[in-house]
Short mmCIF file of C-alpha atoms in Angstrom, two decimals:
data_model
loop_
_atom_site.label_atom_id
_atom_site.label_comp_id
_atom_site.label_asym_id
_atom_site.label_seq_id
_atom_site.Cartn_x
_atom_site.Cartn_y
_atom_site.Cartn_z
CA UNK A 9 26.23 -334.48 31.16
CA UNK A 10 23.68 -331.71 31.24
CA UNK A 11 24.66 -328.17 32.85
CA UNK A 12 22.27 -327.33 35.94
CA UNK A 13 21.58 -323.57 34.21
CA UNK A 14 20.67 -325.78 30.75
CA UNK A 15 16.71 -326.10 30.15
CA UNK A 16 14.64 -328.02 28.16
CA UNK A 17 10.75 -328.87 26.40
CA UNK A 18 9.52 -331.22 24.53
CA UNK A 19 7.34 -330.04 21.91
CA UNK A 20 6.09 -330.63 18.34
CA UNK A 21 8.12 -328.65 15.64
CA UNK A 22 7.73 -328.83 11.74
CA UNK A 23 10.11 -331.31 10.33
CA UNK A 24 10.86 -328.94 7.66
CA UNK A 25 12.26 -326.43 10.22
CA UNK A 26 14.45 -329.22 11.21
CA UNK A 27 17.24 -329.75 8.07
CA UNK A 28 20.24 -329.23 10.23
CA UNK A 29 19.33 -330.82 13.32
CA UNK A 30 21.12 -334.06 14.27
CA UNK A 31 19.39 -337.41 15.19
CA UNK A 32 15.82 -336.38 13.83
CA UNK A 33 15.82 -338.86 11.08
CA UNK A 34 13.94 -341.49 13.28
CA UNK A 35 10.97 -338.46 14.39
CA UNK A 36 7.86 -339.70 13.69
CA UNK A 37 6.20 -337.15 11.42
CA UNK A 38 2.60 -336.57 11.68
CA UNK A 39 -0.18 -335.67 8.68
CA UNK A 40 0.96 -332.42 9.63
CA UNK A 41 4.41 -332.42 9.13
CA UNK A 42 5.19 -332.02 12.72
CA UNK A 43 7.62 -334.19 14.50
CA UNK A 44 8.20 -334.69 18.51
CA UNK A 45 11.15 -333.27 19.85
CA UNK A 46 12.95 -332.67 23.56
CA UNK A 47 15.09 -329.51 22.78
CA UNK A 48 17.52 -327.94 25.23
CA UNK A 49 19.57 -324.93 25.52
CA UNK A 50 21.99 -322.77 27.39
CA UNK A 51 23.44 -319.88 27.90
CA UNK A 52 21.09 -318.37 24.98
CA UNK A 53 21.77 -321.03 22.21
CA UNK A 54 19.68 -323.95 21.80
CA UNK A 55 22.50 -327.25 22.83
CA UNK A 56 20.53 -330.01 21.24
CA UNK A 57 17.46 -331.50 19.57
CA UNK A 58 16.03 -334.82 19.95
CA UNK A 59 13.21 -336.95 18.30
CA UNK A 60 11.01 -338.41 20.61
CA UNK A 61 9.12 -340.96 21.06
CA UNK A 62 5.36 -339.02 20.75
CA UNK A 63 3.60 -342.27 22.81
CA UNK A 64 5.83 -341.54 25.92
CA UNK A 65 3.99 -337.76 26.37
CA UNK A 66 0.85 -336.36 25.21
CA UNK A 67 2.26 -333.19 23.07
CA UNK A 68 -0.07 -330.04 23.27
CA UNK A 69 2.41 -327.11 21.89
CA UNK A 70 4.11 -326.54 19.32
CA UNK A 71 7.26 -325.09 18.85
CA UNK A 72 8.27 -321.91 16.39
CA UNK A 73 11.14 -319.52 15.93
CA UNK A 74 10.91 -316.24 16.67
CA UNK A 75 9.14 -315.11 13.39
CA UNK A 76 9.77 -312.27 10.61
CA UNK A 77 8.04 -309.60 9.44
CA UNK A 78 9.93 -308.23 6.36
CA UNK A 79 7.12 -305.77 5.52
CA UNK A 80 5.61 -303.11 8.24
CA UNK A 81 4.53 -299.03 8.00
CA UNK A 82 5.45 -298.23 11.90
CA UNK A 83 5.33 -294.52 11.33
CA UNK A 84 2.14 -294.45 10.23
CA UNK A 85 0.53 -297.31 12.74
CA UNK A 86 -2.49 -296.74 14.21
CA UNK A 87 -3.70 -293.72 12.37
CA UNK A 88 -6.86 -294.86 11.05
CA UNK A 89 -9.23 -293.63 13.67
CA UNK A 90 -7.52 -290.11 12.89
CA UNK A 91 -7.61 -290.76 9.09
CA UNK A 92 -10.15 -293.56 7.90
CA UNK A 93 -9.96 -295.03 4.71
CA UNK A 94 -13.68 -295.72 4.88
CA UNK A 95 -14.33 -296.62 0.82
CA UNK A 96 -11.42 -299.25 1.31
CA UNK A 97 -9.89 -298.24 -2.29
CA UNK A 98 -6.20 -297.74 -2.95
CA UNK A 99 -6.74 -294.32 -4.54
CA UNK A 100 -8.62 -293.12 -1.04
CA UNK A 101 -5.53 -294.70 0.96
CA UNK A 102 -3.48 -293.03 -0.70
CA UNK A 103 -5.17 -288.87 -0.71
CA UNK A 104 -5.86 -290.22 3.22
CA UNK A 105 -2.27 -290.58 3.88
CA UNK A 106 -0.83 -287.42 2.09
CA UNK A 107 -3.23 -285.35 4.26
CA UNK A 108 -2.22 -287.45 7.36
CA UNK A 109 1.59 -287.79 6.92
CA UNK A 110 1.94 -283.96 6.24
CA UNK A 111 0.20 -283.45 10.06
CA UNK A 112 2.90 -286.21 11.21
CA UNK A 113 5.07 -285.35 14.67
CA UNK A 114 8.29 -287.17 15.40
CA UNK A 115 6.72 -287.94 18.56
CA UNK A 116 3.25 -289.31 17.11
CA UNK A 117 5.74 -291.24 14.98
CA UNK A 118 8.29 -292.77 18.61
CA UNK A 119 4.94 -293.42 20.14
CA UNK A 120 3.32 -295.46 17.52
CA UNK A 121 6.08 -296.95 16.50
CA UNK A 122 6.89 -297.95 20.33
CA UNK A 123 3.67 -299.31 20.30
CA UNK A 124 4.20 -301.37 17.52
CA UNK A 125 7.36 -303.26 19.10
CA UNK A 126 5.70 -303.89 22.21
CA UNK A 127 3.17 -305.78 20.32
CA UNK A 128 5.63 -307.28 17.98
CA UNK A 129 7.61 -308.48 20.77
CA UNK A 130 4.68 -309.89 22.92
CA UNK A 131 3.47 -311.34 19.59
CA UNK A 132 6.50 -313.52 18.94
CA UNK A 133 8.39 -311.31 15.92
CA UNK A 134 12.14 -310.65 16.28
CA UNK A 135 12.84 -308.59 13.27
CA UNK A 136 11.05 -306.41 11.00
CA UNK A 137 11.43 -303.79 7.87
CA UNK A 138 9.65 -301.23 7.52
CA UNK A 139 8.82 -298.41 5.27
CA UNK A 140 9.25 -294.78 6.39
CA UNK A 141 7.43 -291.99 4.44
CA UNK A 142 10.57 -289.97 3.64
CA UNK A 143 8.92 -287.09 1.83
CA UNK A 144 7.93 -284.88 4.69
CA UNK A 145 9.33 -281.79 5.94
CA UNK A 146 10.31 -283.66 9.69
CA UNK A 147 11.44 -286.77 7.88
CA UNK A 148 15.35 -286.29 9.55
CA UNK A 149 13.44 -285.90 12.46
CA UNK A 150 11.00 -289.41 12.56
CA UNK A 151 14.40 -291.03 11.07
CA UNK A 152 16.39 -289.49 14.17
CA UNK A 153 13.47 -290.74 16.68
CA UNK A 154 13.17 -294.27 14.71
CA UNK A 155 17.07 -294.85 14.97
CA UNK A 156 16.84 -294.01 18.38
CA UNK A 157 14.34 -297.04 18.57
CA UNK A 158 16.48 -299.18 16.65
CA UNK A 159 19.20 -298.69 18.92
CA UNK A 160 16.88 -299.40 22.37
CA UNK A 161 15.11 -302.47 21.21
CA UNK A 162 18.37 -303.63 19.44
CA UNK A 163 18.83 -306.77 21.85
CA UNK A 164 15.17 -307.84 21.42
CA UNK A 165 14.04 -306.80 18.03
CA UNK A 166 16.49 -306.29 14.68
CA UNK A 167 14.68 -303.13 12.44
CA UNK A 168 15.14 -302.21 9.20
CA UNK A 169 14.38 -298.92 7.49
CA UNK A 170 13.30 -298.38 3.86
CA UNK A 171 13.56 -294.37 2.72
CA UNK A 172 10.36 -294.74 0.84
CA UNK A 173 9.79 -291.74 -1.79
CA UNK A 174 9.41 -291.18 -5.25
CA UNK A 175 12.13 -293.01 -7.72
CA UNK A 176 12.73 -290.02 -9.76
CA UNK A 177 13.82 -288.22 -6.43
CA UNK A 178 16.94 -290.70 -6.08
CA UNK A 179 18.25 -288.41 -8.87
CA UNK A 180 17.93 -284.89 -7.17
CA UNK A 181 20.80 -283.81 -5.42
CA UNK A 182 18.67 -283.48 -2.12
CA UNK A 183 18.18 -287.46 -2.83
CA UNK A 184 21.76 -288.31 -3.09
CA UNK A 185 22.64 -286.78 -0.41
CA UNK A 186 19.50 -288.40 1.66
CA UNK A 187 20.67 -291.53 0.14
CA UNK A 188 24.23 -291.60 2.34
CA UNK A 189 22.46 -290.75 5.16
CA UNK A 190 19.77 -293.69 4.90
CA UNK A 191 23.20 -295.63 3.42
CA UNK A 192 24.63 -294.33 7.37
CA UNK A 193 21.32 -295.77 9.63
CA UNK A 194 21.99 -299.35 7.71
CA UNK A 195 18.37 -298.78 5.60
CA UNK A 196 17.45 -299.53 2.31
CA UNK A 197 16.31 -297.35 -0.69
CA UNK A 198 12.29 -296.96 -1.68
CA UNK A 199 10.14 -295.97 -3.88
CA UNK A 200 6.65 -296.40 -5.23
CA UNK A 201 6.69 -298.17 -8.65
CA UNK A 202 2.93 -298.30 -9.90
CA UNK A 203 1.58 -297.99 -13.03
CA UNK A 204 0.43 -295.77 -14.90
CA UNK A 205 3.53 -293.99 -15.67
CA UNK A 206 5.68 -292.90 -18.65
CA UNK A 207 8.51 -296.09 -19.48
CA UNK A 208 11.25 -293.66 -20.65
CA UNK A 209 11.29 -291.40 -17.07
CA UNK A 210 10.93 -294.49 -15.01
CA UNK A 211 13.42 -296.03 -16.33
CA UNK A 212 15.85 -293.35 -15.79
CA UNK A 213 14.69 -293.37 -12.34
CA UNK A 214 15.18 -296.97 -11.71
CA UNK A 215 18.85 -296.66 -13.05
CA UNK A 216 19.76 -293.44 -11.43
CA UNK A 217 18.29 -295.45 -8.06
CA UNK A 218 20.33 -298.80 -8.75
CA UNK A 219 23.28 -296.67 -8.90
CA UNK A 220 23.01 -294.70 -6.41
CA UNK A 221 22.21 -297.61 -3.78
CA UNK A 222 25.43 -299.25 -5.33
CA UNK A 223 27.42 -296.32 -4.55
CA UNK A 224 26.23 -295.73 -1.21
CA UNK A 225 26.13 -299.79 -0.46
CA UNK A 226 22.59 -300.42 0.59
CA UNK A 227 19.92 -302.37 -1.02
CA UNK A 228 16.99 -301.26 -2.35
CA UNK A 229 13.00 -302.24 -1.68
CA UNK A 230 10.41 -301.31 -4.31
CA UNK A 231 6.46 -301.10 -3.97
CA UNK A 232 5.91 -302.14 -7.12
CA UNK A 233 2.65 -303.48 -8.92
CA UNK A 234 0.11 -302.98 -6.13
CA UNK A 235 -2.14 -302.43 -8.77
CA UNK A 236 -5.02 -303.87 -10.73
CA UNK A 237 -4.06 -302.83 -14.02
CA UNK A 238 -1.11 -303.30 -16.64
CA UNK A 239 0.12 -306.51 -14.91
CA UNK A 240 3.79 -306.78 -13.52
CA UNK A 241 4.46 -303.41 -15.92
CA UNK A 242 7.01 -302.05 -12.87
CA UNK A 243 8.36 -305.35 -12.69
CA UNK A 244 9.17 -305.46 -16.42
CA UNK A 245 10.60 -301.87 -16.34
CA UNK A 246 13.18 -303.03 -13.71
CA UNK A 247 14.52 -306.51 -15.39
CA UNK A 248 14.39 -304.51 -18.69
CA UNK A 249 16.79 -301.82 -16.58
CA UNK A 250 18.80 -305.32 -14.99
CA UNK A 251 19.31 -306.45 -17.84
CA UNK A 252 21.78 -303.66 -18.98
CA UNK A 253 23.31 -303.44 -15.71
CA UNK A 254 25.76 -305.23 -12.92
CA UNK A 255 24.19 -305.09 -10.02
CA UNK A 256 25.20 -306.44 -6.14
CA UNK A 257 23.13 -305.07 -3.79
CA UNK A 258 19.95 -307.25 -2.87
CA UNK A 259 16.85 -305.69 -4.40
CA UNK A 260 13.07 -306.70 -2.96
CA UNK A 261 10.09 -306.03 -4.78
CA UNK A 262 7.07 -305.65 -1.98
CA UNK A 263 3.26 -306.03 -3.23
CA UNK A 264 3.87 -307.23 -6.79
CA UNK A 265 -0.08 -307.80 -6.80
CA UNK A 266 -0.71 -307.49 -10.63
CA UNK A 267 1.48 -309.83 -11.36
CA UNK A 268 -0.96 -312.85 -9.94
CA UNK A 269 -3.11 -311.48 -13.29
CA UNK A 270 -0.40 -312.86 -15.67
CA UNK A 271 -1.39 -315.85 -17.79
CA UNK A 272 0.43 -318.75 -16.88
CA UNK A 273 3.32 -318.93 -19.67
CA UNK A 274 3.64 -315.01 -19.56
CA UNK A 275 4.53 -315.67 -15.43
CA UNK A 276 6.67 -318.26 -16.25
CA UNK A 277 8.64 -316.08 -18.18
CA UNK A 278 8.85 -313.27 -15.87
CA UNK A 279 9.42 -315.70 -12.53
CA UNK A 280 12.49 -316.78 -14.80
CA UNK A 281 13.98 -313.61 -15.14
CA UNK A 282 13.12 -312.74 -11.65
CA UNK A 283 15.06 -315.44 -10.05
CA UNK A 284 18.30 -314.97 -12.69
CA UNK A 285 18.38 -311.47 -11.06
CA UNK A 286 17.74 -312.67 -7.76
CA UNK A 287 14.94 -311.02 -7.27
CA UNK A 288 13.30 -311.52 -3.82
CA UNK A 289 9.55 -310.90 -3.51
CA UNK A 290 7.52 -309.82 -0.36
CA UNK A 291 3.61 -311.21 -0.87
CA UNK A 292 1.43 -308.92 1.55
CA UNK A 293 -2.27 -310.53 1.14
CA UNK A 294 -4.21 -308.65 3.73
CA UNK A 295 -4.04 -305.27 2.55
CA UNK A 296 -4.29 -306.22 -1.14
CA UNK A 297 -7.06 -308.14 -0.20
CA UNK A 298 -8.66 -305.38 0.71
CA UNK A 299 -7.03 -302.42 -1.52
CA UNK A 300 -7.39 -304.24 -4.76
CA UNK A 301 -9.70 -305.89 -7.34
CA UNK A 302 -12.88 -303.35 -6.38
CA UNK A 303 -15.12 -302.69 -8.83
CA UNK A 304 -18.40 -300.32 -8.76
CA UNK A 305 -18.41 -301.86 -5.10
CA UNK A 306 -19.02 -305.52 -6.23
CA UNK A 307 -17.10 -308.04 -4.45
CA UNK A 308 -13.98 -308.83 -6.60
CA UNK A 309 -14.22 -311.67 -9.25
CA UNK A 310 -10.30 -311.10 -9.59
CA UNK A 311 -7.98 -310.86 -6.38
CA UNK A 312 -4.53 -309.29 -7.26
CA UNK A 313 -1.94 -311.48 -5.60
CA UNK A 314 1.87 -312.03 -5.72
CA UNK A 315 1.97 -315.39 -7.04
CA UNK A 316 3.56 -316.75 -4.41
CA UNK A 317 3.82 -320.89 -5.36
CA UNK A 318 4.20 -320.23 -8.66
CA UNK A 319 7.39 -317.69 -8.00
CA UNK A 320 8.53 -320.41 -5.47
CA UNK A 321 8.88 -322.80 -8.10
CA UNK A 322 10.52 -320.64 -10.02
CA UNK A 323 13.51 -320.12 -7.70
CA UNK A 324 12.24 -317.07 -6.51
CA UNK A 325 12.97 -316.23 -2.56
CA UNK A 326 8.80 -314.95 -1.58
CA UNK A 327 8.31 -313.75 2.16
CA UNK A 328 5.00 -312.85 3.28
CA UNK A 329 4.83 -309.61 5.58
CA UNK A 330 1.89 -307.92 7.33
CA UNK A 331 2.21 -304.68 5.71
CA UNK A 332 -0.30 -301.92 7.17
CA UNK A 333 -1.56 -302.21 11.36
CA UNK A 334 -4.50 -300.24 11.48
CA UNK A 335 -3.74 -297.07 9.08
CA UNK A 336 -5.71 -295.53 5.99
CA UNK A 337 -4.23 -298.65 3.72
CA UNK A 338 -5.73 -301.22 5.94
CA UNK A 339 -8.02 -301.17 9.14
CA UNK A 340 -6.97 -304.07 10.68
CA UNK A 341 -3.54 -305.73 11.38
CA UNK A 342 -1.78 -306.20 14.83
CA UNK A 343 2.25 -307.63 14.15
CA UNK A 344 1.10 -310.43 14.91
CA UNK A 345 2.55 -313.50 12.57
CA UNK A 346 0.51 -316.43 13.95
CA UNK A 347 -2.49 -314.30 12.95
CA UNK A 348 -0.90 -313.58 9.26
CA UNK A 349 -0.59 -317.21 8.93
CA UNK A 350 -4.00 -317.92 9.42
CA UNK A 351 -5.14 -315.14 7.57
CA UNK A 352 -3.01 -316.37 4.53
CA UNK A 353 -4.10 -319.38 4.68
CA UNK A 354 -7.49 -319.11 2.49
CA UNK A 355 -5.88 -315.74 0.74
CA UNK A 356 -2.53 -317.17 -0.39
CA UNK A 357 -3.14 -320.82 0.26
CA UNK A 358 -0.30 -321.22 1.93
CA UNK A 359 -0.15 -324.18 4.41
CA UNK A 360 2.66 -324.45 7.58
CA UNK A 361 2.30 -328.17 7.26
CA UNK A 362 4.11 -328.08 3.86
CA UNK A 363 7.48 -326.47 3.69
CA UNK A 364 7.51 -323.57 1.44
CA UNK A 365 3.77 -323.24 2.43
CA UNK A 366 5.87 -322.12 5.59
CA UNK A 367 8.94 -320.72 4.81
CA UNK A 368 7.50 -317.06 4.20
CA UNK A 369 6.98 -316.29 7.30
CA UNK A 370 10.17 -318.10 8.35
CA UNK A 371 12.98 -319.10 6.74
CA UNK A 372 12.52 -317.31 3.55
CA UNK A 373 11.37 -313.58 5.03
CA UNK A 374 15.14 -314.12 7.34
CA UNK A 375 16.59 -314.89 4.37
CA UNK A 376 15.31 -311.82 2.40
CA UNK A 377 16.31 -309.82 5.34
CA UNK A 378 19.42 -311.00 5.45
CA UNK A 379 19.46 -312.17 9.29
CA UNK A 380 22.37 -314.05 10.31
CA UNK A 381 20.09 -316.77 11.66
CA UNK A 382 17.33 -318.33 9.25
CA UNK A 383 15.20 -319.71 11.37
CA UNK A 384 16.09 -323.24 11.29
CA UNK A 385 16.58 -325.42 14.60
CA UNK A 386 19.43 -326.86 15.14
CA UNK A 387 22.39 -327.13 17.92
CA UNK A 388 24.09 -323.62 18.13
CA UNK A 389 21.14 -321.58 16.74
CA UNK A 390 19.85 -319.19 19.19
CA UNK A 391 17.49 -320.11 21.74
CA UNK A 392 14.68 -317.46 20.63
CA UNK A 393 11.56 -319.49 19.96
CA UNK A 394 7.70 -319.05 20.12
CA UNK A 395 5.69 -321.61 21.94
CA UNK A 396 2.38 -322.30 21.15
CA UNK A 397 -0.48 -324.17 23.31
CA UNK A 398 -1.77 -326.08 20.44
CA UNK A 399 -1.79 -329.80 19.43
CA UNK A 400 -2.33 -329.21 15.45
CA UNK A 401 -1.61 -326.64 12.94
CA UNK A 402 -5.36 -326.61 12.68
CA UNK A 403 -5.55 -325.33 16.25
CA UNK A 404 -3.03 -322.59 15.55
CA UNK A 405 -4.69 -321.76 12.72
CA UNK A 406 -8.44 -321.28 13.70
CA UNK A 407 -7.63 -319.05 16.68
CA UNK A 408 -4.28 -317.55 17.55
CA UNK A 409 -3.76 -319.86 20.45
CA UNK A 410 -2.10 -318.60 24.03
CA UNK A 411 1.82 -318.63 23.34
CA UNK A 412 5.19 -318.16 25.54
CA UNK A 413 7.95 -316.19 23.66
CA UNK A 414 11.80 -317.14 24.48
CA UNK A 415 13.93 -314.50 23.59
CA UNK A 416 17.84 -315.37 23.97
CA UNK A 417 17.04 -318.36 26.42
CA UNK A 418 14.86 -316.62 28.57
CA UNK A 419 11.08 -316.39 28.78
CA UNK A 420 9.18 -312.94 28.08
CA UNK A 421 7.71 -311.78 31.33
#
């Protein structure tokens, strides 16, 4: 018998998001891969799922979790009108934000930052990591003012910090002693691995880094490879550091972009080793997209991408994250993850109507956060779900269509 407080849809929901759910297997799946379902739930968890027949009611939504972004910049949001990028080139990015993050407030930082989450939130996203320049001479005081963040948006949105700085500064004594703190607010260690550099000091910093982050017991998230040249040579430099060392702590690799410019048995190779390691990777198309591949301003013949199918079929855990919203790295971008999906879908070719076409943006970026909750939907998982007025992944994917957000059983206002 049903409770009075328990509610209930019916809605179409990708069959793949559906592995633990009871009394599916009759569903009628669509081209699509979407099935009809009446779900219910109480008290903040979802208390069953049911196939339906999709004859007995015209379907026109579509049913999500909450999504994931495991890849965000939210202290430097929405400084591109300040500090334009305006030749689009990763070298310009990156002069435009040293000037702007040395002019960075703690309170330009809070308010962009808030901005971000009340977009996020709106948008349909329930957790997200994201990178903190941690090079500056405020950067206790944007970590103080983030944590503080953290801690009011706690029920509504998990964060996750990444101390992002130079490897070799993991080493310094100012590092390991920045490195407990970080360890303290629950974040992960950073750095920039790109190419060129010299092998011998990078990989000193690498394993000074991986041993610090196991001493201190926090994981560690890399920009690596968001380059154009010397494919996957940051990549190699860490499994050529792996291999020679024990390691527990989960370690991400974000970008990865040269390595899409492997030949094909060379990326077998290296997908191997990634996935022995347990290497997770975080794609981030749109601002690669538009970084990389330039060339005397000709539109690029070759687009530096993760590889993300290729990596999938290789074991490899691959989330796909928005990276930059509106800074000197990319002009656009708006934490919104129905958007990213559409926007990924000619980029990446990544399709929602195939499972690990959408895993990255589900169950896979959870996973390589490390949420309790995956994603899936199933009896007992919470009740925080995105629903969108659409009757086809096609729909969804053309326009970002109007969409309710549930958060712990109870509609967004």
């Amino acid at each position: 018998m049903s409770s009075k407080n328990e509610k209930s849809l019916k809605a179409l929901v990708a069959r793949g998001l559906l592995t633990k759910a009871q009394n599916i297997l009759e569903a009628k799946i669509s081209n699509e891969g979407l099935c009809a379902v009446h779900i219910k739930w109480i008290d903040g968890h979802i208390s069953q799922i049911e196939a339906v027949d999709p004859n007995s009611f015209s379907p026109d939504q579509i049913l999500l979790p909450r999504l994931v972004d495991p890849h965000t910049h939210l202290d430097k949001a929405f400084t591109w009108v300040k500090g334009p990028n305006l030749k689009g080139t990763y070298e310009e990015a990156l002069k435009t934000n040293l000037i702007s993050q040395s002019k960075r407030k703690p309170l330009d930082v809070s308010d962009q930052a808030e901005k971000c989450l009340n977009l996020a939130c709106a948008n349909g996203i329930r957790a997200i990591r994201s990178h903190i320049d941690s090079f500056g001479a405020q950067t206790h005081e944007c970590w103080e003012v983030l944590t503080e963040l953290k801690k009011k948006w706690k029920s509504t949105i998990d964060l996750q910090f990444v101390a992002l700085v130079p490897p070799e500064f993991w080493a310094t004594p100012q590092g390991k002693e920045f490195a407990t703190f970080v360890a303290d607010a629950n974040g992960l260690l950073g750095g920039v691995v790109v190419p060129p550099f010299d092998i011998q000091t990078m990989n000193n910093s690498l394993s000074q880094m991986i041993m610090l982050a196991e001493k201190v017991g926090c994981g560690i998230d890399l920009h690596i490879d968001e380059s154009q040249i010397q494919p996957s040579a940051g990549i190699k430099q860490l499994l050529s550091v792996l291999d020679h060392m024990t390691v527990d702590i989960p370690i991400t690799c974000s970008h990865s972009s040269s390595m899409g410019l492997m030949q094909a048995k060379a990326l077998q190779q290296l997908a191997g080793r990634l996935a022995k390691h347990q290497i997770k990777i975080v794609a981030l198309p749109l601002t690669n997209s538009w970084l990389l591949g330039r060339k005397n301003g000709f539109t690029t013949m070759q687009r530096p991408l993760a590889p993300i199918k290729q990596l999938q079929h290789a074991g490899v855990n691959v989330a796909v994250g928005g990276d930059n919203v509106q800074d000197p790295w990319f002009p656009a971008g708006n934490l919104d993850p129905i958007a990213l999906m559409g926007f990924s879908l000619p980029i990446a070719q990544l399709a929602p109507w195939n499972r690990l076409g959408l895993a990255p943006f589900t169950t896979a970026a959870a996973r390589l956060m490390g949420l309790e909750w995956d994603g899936s939907l199933y009896p007992g998982c919470p009740a925080d779900l995105i629903l969108l007025k659409a009757k086809s992944w096609a729909e969804v994917l053309s326009t970002p269509p109007e969409r309710r957000v549930l958060i712990n059983g109870e509609w967004l206002k």
